[in-house]
Coordinates of C-alpha atoms and ligand atoms in Angstrom, one line a residue:
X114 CA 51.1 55.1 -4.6
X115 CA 47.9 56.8 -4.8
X116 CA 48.0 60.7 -5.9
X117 CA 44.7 62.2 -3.6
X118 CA 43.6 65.0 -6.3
X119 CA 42.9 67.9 -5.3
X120 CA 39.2 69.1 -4.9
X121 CA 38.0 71.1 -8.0
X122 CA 37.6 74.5 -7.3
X123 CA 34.2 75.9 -6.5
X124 CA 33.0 79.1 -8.6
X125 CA 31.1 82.0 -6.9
X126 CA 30.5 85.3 -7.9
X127 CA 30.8 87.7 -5.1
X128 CA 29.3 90.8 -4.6
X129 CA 31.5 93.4 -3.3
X130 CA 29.7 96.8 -3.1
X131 CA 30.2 98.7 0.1
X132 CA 32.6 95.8 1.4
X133 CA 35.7 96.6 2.5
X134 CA 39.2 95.0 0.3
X135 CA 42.2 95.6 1.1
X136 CA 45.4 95.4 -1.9
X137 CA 48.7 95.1 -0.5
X138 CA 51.3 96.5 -3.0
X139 CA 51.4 99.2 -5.6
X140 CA 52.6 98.3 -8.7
X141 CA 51.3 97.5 -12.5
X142 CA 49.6 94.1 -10.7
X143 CA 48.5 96.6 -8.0
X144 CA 46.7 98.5 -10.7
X145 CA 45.0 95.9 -12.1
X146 CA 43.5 94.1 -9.3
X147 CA 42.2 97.5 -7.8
X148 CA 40.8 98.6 -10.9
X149 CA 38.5 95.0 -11.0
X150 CA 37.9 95.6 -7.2
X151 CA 36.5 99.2 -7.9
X152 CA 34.0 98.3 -11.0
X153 CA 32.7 95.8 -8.5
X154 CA 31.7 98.7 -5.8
X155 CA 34.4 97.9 -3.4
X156 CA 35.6 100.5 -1.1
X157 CA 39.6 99.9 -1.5
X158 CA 42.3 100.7 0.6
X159 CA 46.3 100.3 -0.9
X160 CA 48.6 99.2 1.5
X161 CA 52.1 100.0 -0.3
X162 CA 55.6 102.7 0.6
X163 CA 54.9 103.7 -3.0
X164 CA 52.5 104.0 -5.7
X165 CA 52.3 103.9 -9.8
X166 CA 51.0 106.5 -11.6
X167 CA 47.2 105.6 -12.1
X168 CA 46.8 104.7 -8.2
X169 CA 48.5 108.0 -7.4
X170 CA 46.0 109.5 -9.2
X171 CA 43.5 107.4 -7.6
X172 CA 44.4 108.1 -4.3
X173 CA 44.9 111.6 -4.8
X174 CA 40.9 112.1 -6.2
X175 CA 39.9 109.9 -3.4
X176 CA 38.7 106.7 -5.3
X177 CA 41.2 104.7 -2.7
X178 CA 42.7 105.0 0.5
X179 CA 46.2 105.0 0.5
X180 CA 48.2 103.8 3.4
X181 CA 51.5 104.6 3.0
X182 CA 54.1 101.9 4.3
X183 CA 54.8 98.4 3.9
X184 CA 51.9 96.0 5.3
X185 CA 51.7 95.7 9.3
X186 CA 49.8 93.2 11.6
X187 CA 46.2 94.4 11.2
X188 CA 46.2 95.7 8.3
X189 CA 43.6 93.5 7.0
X190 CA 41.2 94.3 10.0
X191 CA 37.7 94.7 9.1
X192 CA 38.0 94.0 5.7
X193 CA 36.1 91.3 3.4
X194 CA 38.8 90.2 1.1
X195 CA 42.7 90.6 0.1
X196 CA 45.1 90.4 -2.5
X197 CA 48.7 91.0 -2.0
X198 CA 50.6 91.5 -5.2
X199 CA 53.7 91.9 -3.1
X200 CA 56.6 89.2 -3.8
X201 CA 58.1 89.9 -0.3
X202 CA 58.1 86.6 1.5
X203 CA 57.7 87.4 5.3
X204 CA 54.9 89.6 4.6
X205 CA 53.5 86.6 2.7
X206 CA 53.8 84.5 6.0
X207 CA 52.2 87.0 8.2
X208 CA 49.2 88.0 5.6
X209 CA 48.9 84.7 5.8
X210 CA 48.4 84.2 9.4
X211 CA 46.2 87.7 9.9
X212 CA 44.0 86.7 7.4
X213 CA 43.3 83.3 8.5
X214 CA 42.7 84.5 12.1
X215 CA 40.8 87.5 10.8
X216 CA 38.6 85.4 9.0
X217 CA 39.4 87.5 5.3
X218 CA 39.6 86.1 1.8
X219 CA 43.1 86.0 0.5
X220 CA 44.7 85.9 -2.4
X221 CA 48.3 86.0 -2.7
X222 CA 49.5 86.6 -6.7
X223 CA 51.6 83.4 -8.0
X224 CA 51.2 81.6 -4.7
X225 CA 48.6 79.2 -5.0
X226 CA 49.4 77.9 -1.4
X227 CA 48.6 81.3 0.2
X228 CA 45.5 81.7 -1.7
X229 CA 41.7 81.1 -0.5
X230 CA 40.6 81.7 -4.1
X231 CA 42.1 81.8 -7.2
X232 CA 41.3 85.1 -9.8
X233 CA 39.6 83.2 -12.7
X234 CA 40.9 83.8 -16.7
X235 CA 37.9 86.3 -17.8
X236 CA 36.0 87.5 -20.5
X237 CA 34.1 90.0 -20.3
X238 CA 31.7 91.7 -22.4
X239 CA 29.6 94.6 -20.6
X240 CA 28.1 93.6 -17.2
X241 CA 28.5 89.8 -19.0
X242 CA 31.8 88.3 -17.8
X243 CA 32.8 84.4 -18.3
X244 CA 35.4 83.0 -16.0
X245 CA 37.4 80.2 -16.5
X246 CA 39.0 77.9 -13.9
X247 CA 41.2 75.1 -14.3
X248 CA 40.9 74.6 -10.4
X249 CA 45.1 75.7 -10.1
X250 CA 45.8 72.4 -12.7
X251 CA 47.0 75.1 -15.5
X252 CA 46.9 78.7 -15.9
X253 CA 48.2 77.7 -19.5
X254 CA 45.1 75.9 -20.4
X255 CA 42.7 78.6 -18.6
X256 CA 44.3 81.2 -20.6
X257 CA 44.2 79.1 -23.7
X258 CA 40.3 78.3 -23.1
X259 CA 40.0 82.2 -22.3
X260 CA 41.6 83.3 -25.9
X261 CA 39.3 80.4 -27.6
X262 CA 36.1 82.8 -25.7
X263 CA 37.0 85.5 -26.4
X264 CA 36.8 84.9 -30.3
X265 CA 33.9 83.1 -29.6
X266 CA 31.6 86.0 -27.9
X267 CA 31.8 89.0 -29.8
X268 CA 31.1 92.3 -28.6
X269 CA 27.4 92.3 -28.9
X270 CA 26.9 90.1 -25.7
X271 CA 27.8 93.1 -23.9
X272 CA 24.9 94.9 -25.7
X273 CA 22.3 91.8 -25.6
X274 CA 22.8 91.6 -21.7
X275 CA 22.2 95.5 -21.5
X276 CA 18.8 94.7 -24.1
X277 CA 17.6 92.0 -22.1
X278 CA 18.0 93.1 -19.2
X279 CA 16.0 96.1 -19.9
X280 CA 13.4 94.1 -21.4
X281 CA 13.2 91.8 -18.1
X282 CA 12.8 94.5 -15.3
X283 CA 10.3 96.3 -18.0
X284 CA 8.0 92.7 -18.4
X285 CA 8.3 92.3 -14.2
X286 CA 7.3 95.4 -13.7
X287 CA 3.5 95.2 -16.1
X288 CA 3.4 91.5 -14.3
X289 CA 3.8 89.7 -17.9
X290 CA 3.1 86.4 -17.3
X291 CA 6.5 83.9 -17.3
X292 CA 6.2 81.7 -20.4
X293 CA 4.8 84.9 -22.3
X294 CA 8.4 86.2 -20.5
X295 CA 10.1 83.2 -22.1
X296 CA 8.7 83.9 -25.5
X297 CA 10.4 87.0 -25.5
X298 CA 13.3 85.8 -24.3
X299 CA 13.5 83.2 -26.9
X300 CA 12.9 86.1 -29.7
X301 CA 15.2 88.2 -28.4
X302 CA 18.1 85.6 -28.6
X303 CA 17.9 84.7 -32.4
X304 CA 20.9 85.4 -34.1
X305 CA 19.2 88.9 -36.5
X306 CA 19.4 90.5 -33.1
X307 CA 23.1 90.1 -32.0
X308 CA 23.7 90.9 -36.3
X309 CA 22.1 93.9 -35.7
X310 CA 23.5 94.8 -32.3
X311 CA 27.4 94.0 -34.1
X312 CA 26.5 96.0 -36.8
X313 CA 24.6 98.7 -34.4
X314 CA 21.9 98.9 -36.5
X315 CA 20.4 101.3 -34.0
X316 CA 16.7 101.4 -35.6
X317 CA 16.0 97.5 -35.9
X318 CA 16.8 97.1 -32.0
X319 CA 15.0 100.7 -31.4
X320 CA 11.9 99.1 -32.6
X321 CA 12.7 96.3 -30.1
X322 CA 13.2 98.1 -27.1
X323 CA 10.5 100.9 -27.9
X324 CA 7.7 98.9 -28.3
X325 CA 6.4 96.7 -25.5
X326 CA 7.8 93.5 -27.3
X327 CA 5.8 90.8 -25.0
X328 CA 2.7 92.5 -27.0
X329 CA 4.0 91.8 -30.4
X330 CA 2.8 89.2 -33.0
X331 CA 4.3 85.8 -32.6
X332 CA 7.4 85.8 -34.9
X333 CA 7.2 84.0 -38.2
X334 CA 8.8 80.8 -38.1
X335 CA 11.4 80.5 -40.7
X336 CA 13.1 77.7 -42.6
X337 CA 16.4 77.7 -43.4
X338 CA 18.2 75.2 -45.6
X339 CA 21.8 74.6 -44.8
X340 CA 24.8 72.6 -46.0
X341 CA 25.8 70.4 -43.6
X342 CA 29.3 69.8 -45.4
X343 CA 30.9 66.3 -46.4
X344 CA 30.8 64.9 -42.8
X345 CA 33.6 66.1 -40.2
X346 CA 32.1 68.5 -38.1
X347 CA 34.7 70.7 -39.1
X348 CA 33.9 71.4 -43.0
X349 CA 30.7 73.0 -41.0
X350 CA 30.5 76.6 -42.0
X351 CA 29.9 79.6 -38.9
X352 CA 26.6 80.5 -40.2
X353 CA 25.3 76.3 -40.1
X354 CA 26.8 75.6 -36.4
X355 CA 25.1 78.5 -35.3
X356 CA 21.4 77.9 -36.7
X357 CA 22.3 74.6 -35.5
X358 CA 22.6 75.8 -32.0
X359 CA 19.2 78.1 -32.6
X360 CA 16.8 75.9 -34.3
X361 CA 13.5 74.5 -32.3
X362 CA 13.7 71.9 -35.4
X363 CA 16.5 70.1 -37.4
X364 CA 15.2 68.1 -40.1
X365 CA 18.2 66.5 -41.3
X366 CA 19.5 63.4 -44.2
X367 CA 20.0 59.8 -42.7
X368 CA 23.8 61.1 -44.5
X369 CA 24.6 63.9 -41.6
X370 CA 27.1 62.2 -39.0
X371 CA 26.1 62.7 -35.0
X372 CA 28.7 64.6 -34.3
X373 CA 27.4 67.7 -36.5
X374 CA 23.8 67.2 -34.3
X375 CA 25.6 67.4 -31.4
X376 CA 26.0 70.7 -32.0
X377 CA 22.1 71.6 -31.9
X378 CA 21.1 73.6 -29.1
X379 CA 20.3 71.1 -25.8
X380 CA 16.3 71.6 -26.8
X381 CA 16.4 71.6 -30.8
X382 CA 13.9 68.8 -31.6
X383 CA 15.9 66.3 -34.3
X384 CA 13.7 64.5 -37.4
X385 CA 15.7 61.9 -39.3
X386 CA 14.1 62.5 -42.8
X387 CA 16.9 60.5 -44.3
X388 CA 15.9 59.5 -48.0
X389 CA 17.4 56.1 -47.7
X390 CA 17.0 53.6 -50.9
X391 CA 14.3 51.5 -49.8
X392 CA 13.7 50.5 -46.4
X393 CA 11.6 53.3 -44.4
X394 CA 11.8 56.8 -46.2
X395 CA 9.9 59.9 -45.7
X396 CA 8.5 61.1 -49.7
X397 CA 9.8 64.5 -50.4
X398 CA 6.1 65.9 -50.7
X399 CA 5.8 64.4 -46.8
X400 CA 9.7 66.3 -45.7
X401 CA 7.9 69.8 -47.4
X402 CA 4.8 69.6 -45.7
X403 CA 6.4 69.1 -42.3
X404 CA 8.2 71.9 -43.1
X405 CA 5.9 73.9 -44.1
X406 CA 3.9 72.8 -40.7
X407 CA 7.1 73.4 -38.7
X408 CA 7.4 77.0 -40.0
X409 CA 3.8 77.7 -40.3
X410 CA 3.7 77.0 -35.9
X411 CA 6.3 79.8 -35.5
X412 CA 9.7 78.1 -35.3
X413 CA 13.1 78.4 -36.4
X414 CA 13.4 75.2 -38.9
X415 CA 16.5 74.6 -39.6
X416 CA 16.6 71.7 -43.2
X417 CA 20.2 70.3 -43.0
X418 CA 21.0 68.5 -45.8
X419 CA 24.8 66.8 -46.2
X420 CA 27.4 68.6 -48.5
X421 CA 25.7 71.8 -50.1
X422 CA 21.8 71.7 -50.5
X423 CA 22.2 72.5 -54.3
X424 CA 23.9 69.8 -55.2
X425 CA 22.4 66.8 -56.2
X426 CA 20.6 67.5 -52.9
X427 CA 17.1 68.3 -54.2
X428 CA 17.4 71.8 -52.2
X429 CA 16.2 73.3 -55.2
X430 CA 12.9 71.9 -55.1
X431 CA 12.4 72.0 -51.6
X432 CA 13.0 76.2 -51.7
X433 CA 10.5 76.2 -54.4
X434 CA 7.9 74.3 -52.3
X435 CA 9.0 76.2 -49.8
X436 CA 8.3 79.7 -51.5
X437 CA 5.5 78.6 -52.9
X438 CA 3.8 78.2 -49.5
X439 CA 4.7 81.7 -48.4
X440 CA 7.3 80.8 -46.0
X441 CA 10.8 82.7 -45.5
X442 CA 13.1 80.2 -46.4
X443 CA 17.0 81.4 -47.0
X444 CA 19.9 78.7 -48.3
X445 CA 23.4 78.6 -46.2
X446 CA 25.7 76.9 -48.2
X447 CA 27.7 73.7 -47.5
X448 CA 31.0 71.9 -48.6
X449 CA 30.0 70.0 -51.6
X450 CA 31.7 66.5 -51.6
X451 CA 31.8 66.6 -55.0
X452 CA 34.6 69.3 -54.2
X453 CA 35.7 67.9 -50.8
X454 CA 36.3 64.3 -51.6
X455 CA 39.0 64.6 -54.2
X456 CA 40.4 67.6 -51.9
X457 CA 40.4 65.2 -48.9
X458 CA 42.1 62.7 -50.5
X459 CA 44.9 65.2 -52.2
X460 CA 42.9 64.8 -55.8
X461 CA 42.8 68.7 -57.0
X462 CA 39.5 69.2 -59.7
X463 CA 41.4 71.9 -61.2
X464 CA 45.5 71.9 -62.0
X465 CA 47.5 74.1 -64.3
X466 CA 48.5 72.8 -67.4
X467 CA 46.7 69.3 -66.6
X468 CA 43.0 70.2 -65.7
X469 CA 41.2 73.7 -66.3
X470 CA 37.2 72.2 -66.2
X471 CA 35.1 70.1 -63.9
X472 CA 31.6 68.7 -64.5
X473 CA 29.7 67.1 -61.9
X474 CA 26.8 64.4 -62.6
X475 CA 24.9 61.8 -60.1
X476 CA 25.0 58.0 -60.9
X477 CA 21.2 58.2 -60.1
X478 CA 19.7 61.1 -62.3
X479 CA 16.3 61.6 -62.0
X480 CA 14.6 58.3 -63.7
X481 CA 17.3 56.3 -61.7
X482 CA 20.1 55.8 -64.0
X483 CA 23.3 57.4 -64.8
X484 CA 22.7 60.7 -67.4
X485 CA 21.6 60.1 -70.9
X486 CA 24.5 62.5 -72.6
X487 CA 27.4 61.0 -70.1
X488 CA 29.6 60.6 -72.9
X489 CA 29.2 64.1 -74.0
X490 CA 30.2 65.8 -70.6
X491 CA 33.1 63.5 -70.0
X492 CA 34.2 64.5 -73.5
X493 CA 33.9 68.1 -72.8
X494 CA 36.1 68.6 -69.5
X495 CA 39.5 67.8 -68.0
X496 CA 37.4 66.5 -64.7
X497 CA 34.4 64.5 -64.2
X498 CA 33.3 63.9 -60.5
X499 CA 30.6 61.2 -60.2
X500 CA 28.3 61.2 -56.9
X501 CA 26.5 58.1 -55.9
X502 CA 28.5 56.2 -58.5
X503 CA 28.6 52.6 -56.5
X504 CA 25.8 51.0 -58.2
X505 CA 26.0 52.0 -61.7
X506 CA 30.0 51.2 -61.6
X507 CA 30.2 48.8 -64.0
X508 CA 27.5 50.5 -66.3
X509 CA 29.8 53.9 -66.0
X510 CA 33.0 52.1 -67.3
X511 CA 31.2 50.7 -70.4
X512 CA 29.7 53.9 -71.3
X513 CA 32.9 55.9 -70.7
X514 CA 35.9 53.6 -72.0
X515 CA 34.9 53.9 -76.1
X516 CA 35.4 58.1 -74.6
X517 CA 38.3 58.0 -72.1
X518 CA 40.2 55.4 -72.9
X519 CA 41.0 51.9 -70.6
X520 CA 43.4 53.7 -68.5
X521 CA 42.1 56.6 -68.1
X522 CA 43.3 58.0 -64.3
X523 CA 40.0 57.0 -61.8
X524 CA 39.5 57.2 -58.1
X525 CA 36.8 56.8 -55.5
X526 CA 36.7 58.3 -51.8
X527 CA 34.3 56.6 -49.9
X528 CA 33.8 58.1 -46.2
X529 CA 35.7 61.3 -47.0
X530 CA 36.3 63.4 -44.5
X531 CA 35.5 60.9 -41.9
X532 CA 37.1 58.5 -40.1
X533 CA 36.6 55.9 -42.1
X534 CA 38.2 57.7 -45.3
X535 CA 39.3 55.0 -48.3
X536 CA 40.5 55.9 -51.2
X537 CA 41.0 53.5 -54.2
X538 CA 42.8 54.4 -57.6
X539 CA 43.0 52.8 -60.7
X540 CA 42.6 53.0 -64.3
X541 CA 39.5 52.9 -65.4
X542 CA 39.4 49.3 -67.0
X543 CA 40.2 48.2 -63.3
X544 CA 38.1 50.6 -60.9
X545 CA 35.0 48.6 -60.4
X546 CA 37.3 45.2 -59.5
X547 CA 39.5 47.2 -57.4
X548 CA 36.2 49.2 -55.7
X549 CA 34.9 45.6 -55.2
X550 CA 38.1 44.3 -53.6
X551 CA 38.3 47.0 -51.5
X552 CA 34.9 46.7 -49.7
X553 CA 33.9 50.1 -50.1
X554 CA 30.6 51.5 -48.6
X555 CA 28.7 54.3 -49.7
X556 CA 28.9 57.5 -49.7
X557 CA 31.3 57.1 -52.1
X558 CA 32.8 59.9 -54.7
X559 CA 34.1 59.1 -58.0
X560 CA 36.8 61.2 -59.6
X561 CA 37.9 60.5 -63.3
X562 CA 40.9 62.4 -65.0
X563 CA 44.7 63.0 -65.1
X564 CA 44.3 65.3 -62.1
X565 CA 44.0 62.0 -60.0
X566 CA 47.9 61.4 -60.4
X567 CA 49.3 64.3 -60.5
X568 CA 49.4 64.8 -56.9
X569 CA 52.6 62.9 -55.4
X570 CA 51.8 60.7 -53.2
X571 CA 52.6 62.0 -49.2
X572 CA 55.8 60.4 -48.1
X573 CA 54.0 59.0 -44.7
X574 CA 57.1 58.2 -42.9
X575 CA 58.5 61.5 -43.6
X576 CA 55.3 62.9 -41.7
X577 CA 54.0 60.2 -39.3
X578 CA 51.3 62.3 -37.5
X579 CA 49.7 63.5 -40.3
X580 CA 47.6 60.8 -41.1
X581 CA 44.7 62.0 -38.9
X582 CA 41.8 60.9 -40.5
X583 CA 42.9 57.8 -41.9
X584 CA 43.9 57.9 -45.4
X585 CA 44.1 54.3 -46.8
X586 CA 45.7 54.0 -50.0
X587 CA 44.8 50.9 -51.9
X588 CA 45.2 49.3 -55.3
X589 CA 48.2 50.5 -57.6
X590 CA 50.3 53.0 -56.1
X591 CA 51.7 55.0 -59.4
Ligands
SAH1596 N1 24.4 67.5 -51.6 C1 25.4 66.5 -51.4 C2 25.3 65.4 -52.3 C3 24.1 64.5 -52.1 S1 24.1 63.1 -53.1 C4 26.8 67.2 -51.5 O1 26.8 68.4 -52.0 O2 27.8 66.6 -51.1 C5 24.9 61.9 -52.0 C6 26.3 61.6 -52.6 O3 27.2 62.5 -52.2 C7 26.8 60.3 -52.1 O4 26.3 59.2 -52.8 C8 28.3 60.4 -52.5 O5 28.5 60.3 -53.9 C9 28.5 61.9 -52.1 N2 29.0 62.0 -50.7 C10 28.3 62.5 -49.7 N3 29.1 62.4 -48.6 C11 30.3 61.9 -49.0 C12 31.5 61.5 -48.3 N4 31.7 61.8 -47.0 N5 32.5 61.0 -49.0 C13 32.3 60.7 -50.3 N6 31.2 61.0 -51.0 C14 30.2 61.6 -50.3

């Protein structure tokens, strides 16, 4: 049998000023309903024998009309819409039938069948309000979606509304011309403005509002350089996913997964500038200068490099370059794999009693090769995390066994964080065999130390819906 679904609701806002509603019962539901129906300008009348405190009051000043009984046959004449909060079941039927041969919008609470529309889950922030619908399907999930906005858009909506608003009947009124209007717009929208509005940092939006902003200088662009994190979108930090959202540019690493640019705003421009060993790559002098271009044109530039900028990342250089050329250039933070790899696959860098230092070092320092004093830093701490370790495998386990020892504790992560997540342990006599067997690709994290087993392994049957995303467990479980 074939379910016919039900049509999806359709979403209006209505405009209620002056217009007649009329709310059929008088309790806390009452209240509420009234109170939306009066900040929308209607003129309200209660129908209801009795009436809680704050409609008492209410009707007393005058703000309502107050009739006095239990709901009669034309009650609802005249009027634009309804809502009966009353659980009385005749009077259901027969508000019902009035309002269907009056012609007025009903809505009966908890009765989705007596209803012509449905009162959305809302957030609202000022004059801004967001209204959520699941089309009847599941007031759960509407409230649930609601909650999720609601931490989402913080108070300074309600004051960036109010601001732009201003703005907009101010530019209409000297006749500013509509992309100069959009400019504004645009300005008026980057993230220093809602800080400044959270933090009410009166002055900085004074200077806004008090000036006749579509006469300003174009804005400076800006560039920011941001950690993008080891690759699920969710190691992403606040401050990233919204310059994300903001930037006219992303100039990101061939490294940074689609699903973190799918959270660029729908007209950020994206420039692969991946660095990728041979092949097509852009020179780092060549991903400064656009930069510098991109910035120097006015726009928000947003350089999102994966894991943190700083490490092994050549951030560094780029924010000198960067300086250099007089551009504003500020550096967000990312998750470093070279933390977030051993964390992902259970391998703490530090552990009482087992491992109280950490080095990190690249398998491709700067003329290529692995670092001249390797032996000295993996002498010197408990931990040593290798990035970009792959190709110099073999090399590594030479140089370090006369140090470590053959079965010294080793592990590499390869994918971590994403879907594709391997992790392969061994001693490390046996880790570039067991790395081979195991097919790894890059990026790939090496960890070396005791912290690698000192973790018990999870019990997976114990916990079978853990295993998210994808831990595989190969060579010598110990
Ligand atoms: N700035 C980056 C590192 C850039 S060097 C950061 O802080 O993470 C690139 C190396 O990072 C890769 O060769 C690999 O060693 C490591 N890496 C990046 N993403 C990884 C991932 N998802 N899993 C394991 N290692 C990763």
């Amino acid at each position: 049998m074939i379910h016919a679904q039900r049509p999806l609701a359709y979403m209006v806002a209505l405009d209620l000023a002056g217009r007649h509603c009329v709310v059929l019962g008088g309790g806390e539901m009452a209240a509420l309903r009234v109170a939306g129906l009066l900040d929308a300008g209607a003129l309200v009348t209660v129908v209801a024998p009795a009436l809680q405190p704050t409609l008492e009051q209410l009707a007393a000043a005058g703000g309502i009309e107050w009739t006095a009984r239990a709901y009669q046959p034309g009650d609802l004449r005249g009027a634009f819409l309804a809502l009966n909060t009353s659980d009385d079941a005749a009077t259901e039927r027969s508000v019902r039938i009035e309002a269907t041969v009056e012609g007025v919008l009903l809505n009966t609470h908890d009765r989705p069948a007596s209803c012509d529309f449905a009162s959305p889950a809302l957030v609202r922030r000022g004059r801004l309000q967001v209204a959520v619908s699941t089309s009847g399907d599941s007031p759960y999930v509407a409230a649930a979606v609601r909650e999720r906005l609601d931490r989402l858009i913080g108070a300074e909506w309600g004051s960036l509304l109010a601001l732009v608003a201003g703005v907009r009947r101010r530019m209409r009124r000297a006749k500013v011309p509509a992309t100069e209007q959009q400019r504004v717009y645009r300005r008026l929208l980057r993230p220093e403005v809602r800080a400044w509005l959270r933090h009410q940092r009166g002055g900085a939006v004074g200077s806004l509002l008090g000036a006749d902003v579509w006469d300003m200088a174009a804005p400076a662009g800006r560039v920011h350089l941001v950690g993008a994190g080891p690759g699920d979108p969710g190691l992403l930090t606040l401050a990233a996913r919204e310059l994300l959202f903001d930037a006219d540019v992303v100039f990101h690493d061939a490294l940074v997964p689609p699903g973190i640019l799918d959270l660029c705003g729908a007209r950020t421009r994206l420039v692969d500038v991946g660095k990728r060993g041979g092949g097509l790559r852009t020179s780092q002098d060549d991903i400064t200068t656009q930069l510098v271009e991109a910035a120097r044109a006015g726009l928000e530039v947003v350089r999102l490099k994966g894991g943190d900028p700083f490490v092994f990342g050549r951030g560094g250089e780029e924010l000198d370059a960067l300086r250099s050329a007089g551009i504003a250039t500020r550096v967000v933070p990312g998750v470093t794999s070279a933390l977030a790899a051993p964390a992902a696959a259970d391998i703490p860098v530090t552990f009482r009693g087992v491992s109280g230092s950490v080095a990190m070092v690249t398998g491709r320092d700067s003329d290529g090769q692995l670092p001249r004093d390797l032996e000295a830093v993996a002498a010197a701490v408990d931990t040593l995390v290798v990035l970009m370790p792959l190709a110099v495998l073999p090399a590594l386990v030479a140089r370090l066994t006369p140090v470590l020892g053959p079965q010294w504790p080793a592990a590499v992560i390869a994918g971590a964080t994403t879907e594709s997540q391997t992790t392969v342990r061994a001693p490390l006599r046996d880790i570039a065999a067991a790395v081979a067997a195991a097919s790894i690709a890059a990026p790939a994290t090496l960890v070396l130390g005791r912290v690698v087993d000192c973790v018990r392994p999870e019990m997976l049957a114990a916990a079978p819906d853990h295993d998210a995303i994808g831990h595989h467990l190969v060579g010598e479980p110990r």
